[in-house]
Amino acid sequence: MQLVFDGHNDVLLRLWTHERDGADPVAEFLNGTTQGHIDAPRARQGGLAGGLCAIYIPSGDLVFADPDENGHYETPLAAPLDRLPSLGIATEMAAIALRLDTAGAWRLCRSVKDIRKAMAEGIFAAVMHMEGCEAIGADLAALEVFHAAGLRSLGPVWSRHNVFGHGVPFAFPKNPDTAPGLTDAGFELVRECNRLGIMIDLSHITEKGFWDVAKTSDQPLVATHSNAHALTPVARNLTDKQLDAIKECNGLVGLNYATAMLRADGRSDGETPLSDMIRHVNHLVDRVGIDCVALGSDFDGATIPDEIGDAAGNQKLIAALRDSGYGESDLKKLASENWLRILASAWREKDV
């Protein structure tokens, strides 16, 4: 079994939602559930050893558009969120992450050394990530607080606009060059993340925002959960030009399991073959090299192939990659080592 460190999941959103309905998030993660994609038992079964766990503020007004007769769709961007309610929800999710750590349900990791130790001990290695920074005001004071609580990765925007920049819509076919990039506050956020050692995720940002980060950040470029636009032209996927920039700086792109970002027709459909995932991995590897590709499942945040199902089925993708010709050393890079390399770079760690 190749242990997997995964670049993106939304398990904190699911646990937070269920807690609001009266559930115990620690018990749900530790003991397992039939809902969603990730809990400790299913993670162990599928070799999911850890990952970036997102604090994401849901948009209640988002309604995904139905495809037209040609299979095309464009979902309008969700409205911007107010700061104070977003800060409250983000704090509640961070508290769940900390409670899981205290209870021993997972280990909240702040370094690659922490991740390796947790993986070696069979404890889920969680890294606190923020997907869209609505909870952080332009003064960035809250960034220091979340960093102290364990935040080590963030995406300035989700697929909506905020004080820091502009997000891309869920649309097919669509180029990611849909709106402006970073605002003045966004440039300052990037510089402050560089200072603190917080990795910057480019998964939901516009193409202009991608290039704004590229010219500002001192970190390698990273898209934690995006695929190849050349194969599936949704606005969320990366163009070959963007992939070339990731290769040039020895950055990383994590394969998103979301079927709408894998299929040639851009549809959200669980009956999506693993061959579509392999097709994207092959294109990414051909474009950026084996050292710059990893996995970014989007578990608990997307429709994934039925054949994988949930975290327990993660090794089915590893087996499909093996069957398609990837050797064990390359599989280890794709499954975990490439993530640990890029995190060590963003966090300025040595000897990890």
Coordinates of C-alpha atoms in Angstrom, one line a residue, residues 45-242:
Q45 CA -8.5 1.3 5.1
G46 CA -7.6 3.4 2.0
G47 CA -4.1 4.4 3.1
L48 CA -5.1 8.0 3.4
A49 CA -2.4 9.1 5.9
G50 CA -3.2 12.8 6.0
G51 CA -3.9 15.9 4.0
L52 CA -4.7 19.6 3.8
C53 CA -8.0 20.1 5.6
A54 CA -9.9 23.2 4.5
I55 CA -11.6 25.8 6.5
Y56 CA -14.3 26.8 3.9
I57 CA -17.2 29.2 4.5
P58 CA -20.1 27.9 2.4
S59 CA -22.1 30.2 0.1
G60 CA -25.8 29.7 0.7
D61 CA -26.8 31.4 -2.5
L62 CA -24.8 29.2 -4.9
V63 CA -27.0 27.1 -7.2
F64 CA -25.2 25.1 -9.9
A65 CA -26.5 25.8 -13.4
D66 CA -27.8 22.9 -15.4
P67 CA -26.1 22.1 -18.7
D68 CA -27.8 23.4 -21.9
E69 CA -28.5 21.2 -25.0
N70 CA -24.8 21.3 -25.8
G71 CA -23.7 20.3 -22.3
H72 CA -22.4 23.8 -21.6
Y73 CA -23.1 25.6 -18.3
E74 CA -22.0 28.6 -16.4
T75 CA -22.9 29.0 -12.7
P76 CA -22.9 32.7 -11.6
L77 CA -20.3 33.5 -9.0
A78 CA -21.6 33.3 -5.4
A79 CA -22.0 36.7 -3.7
P80 CA -19.1 38.1 -1.6
L81 CA -19.4 37.2 2.1
D82 CA -19.4 39.5 5.1
R83 CA -16.3 39.4 7.2
L84 CA -17.6 38.9 10.8
P85 CA -20.0 35.9 10.1
S86 CA -17.2 34.4 8.1
L87 CA -14.7 34.8 11.0
G88 CA -17.2 33.2 13.3
I89 CA -17.6 30.1 11.1
A90 CA -13.8 29.8 10.5
T91 CA -13.1 30.0 14.2
E92 CA -15.6 27.2 14.8
M93 CA -14.0 25.0 12.2
A94 CA -10.5 25.7 13.6
A95 CA -11.8 24.8 17.0
I96 CA -13.0 21.4 15.6
A97 CA -9.5 20.8 14.1
L98 CA -8.0 21.6 17.5
R99 CA -10.4 19.3 19.4
L100 CA -9.7 16.5 17.0
D101 CA -6.0 17.0 17.8
T102 CA -6.5 17.1 21.6
A103 CA -8.7 13.9 21.4
G104 CA -6.0 12.0 19.4
A105 CA -8.4 11.6 16.5
W106 CA -5.8 13.2 14.2
R107 CA -2.6 15.2 14.7
L108 CA -2.6 18.8 13.6
C109 CA 0.7 19.2 11.9
R110 CA 2.7 22.4 11.7
S111 CA 5.8 21.0 10.0
V112 CA 6.8 18.2 7.6
K113 CA 8.6 16.6 10.5
D114 CA 5.2 16.5 12.3
I115 CA 3.6 14.9 9.2
R116 CA 6.2 12.2 8.8
K117 CA 6.0 11.4 12.5
A118 CA 2.2 11.1 12.4
M119 CA 2.3 9.0 9.3
A120 CA 4.8 6.7 10.8
E121 CA 2.6 6.3 13.9
G122 CA -0.5 5.6 11.9
I123 CA -2.2 8.9 13.0
F124 CA -4.0 11.0 10.4
A125 CA -1.7 14.0 9.7
A126 CA -3.9 17.0 9.3
V127 CA -2.7 20.4 8.0
M128 CA -5.0 23.4 8.6
H129 CA -5.8 25.1 5.3
M130 CA -8.1 28.0 4.5
E131 CA -10.1 28.0 1.2
G132 CA -11.0 31.6 0.6
C133 CA -9.9 34.2 3.1
E134 CA -13.2 36.0 3.9
A135 CA -12.5 35.4 7.6
I136 CA -9.2 37.4 7.4
G137 CA -9.6 41.2 7.1
A138 CA -7.5 43.5 5.0
D139 CA -5.5 44.4 8.1
L140 CA -4.3 40.7 8.3
A141 CA -4.4 40.7 12.1
A142 CA -6.5 37.5 12.0
L143 CA -3.9 35.8 9.8
E144 CA -1.4 35.9 12.8
V145 CA -4.0 34.3 15.0
F146 CA -4.9 31.5 12.6
H147 CA -1.2 30.9 12.0
A148 CA -0.7 30.5 15.7
A149 CA -3.6 28.0 15.8
G150 CA -1.9 25.9 13.0
L151 CA -2.9 27.5 9.7
R152 CA -0.1 26.5 7.2
S153 CA -1.8 26.8 3.8
L154 CA -4.4 29.1 2.2
G155 CA -6.1 30.0 -1.0
P156 CA -6.7 33.8 -1.2
V157 CA -10.1 33.2 -2.9
W158 CA -12.7 30.5 -3.5
S159 CA -14.9 30.7 -6.6
R160 CA -16.2 34.1 -5.5
H161 CA -14.7 37.6 -5.1
N162 CA -13.4 39.0 -1.8
V163 CA -11.2 41.8 -0.5
F164 CA -8.1 40.0 -1.7
G165 CA -8.9 39.0 -5.2
H166 CA -11.2 37.3 -7.7
G167 CA -12.3 33.7 -8.2
V168 CA -13.3 31.8 -11.3
P169 CA -16.8 30.5 -11.9
F170 CA -17.9 26.9 -12.2
A171 CA -18.3 27.0 -16.0
F172 CA -17.8 24.7 -19.1
P173 CA -16.3 25.4 -21.5
K174 CA -14.5 28.4 -20.0
N175 CA -11.1 29.9 -19.9
P176 CA -9.8 30.8 -16.4
D177 CA -9.1 34.4 -17.5
T178 CA -12.5 35.6 -16.3
A179 CA -11.8 38.6 -14.0
P180 CA -9.1 40.7 -12.5
G181 CA -6.5 39.2 -10.2
L182 CA -5.2 40.3 -6.8
T183 CA -6.3 43.5 -5.1
D184 CA -3.8 45.7 -3.2
A185 CA -4.8 43.8 -0.1
G186 CA -4.2 40.5 -2.0
F187 CA -0.6 41.4 -2.8
E188 CA -0.1 42.2 0.9
L189 CA -1.6 38.9 1.9
V190 CA 0.9 37.1 -0.4
R191 CA 3.8 38.9 1.1
E192 CA 2.7 38.2 4.6
C193 CA 2.2 34.5 3.8
N194 CA 5.7 34.5 2.5
R195 CA 6.9 36.0 5.8
L196 CA 5.0 33.6 8.0
G197 CA 5.7 30.5 5.9
I198 CA 2.1 29.8 4.8
M199 CA 1.7 28.0 1.5
I200 CA -0.4 29.8 -1.1
D201 CA -2.9 27.8 -3.1
L202 CA -3.9 28.9 -6.6
S203 CA -6.8 26.5 -7.2
H204 CA -9.8 28.9 -7.4
I205 CA -8.1 32.1 -8.5
T206 CA -8.4 33.7 -11.9
E207 CA -5.6 33.4 -14.4
K208 CA -4.7 37.1 -13.8
G209 CA -4.5 36.3 -10.1
F210 CA -2.3 33.3 -10.8
W211 CA 0.2 35.5 -12.6
D212 CA -0.1 38.2 -9.9
V213 CA 1.0 35.6 -7.3
A214 CA 3.7 34.3 -9.6
K215 CA 5.3 37.7 -9.8
T216 CA 5.0 38.4 -6.0
S217 CA 5.5 35.2 -4.1
D218 CA 8.9 33.8 -3.2
Q219 CA 7.3 30.3 -3.0
P220 CA 6.9 27.7 -5.7
L221 CA 3.5 27.9 -7.4
V222 CA 1.0 25.4 -6.1
A223 CA -2.6 24.5 -7.2
T224 CA -3.7 22.0 -4.5
H225 CA -6.7 20.5 -6.4
S226 CA -6.8 21.4 -10.1
N227 CA -6.6 19.5 -13.4
A228 CA -5.6 20.0 -17.0
H229 CA -7.7 22.6 -19.0
A230 CA -6.4 21.1 -22.2
L231 CA -8.4 17.9 -21.4
T232 CA -11.4 19.3 -19.5
P233 CA -11.9 23.0 -20.3
V234 CA -13.7 24.1 -17.1
A235 CA -12.6 27.5 -15.7
R236 CA -11.2 25.8 -12.6
N237 CA -8.6 23.8 -14.5
L238 CA -5.1 25.0 -15.4
T239 CA -4.0 26.0 -18.9
D240 CA -0.8 24.5 -20.3
K241 CA 0.8 28.0 -19.9
Q242 CA 0.0 27.9 -16.2

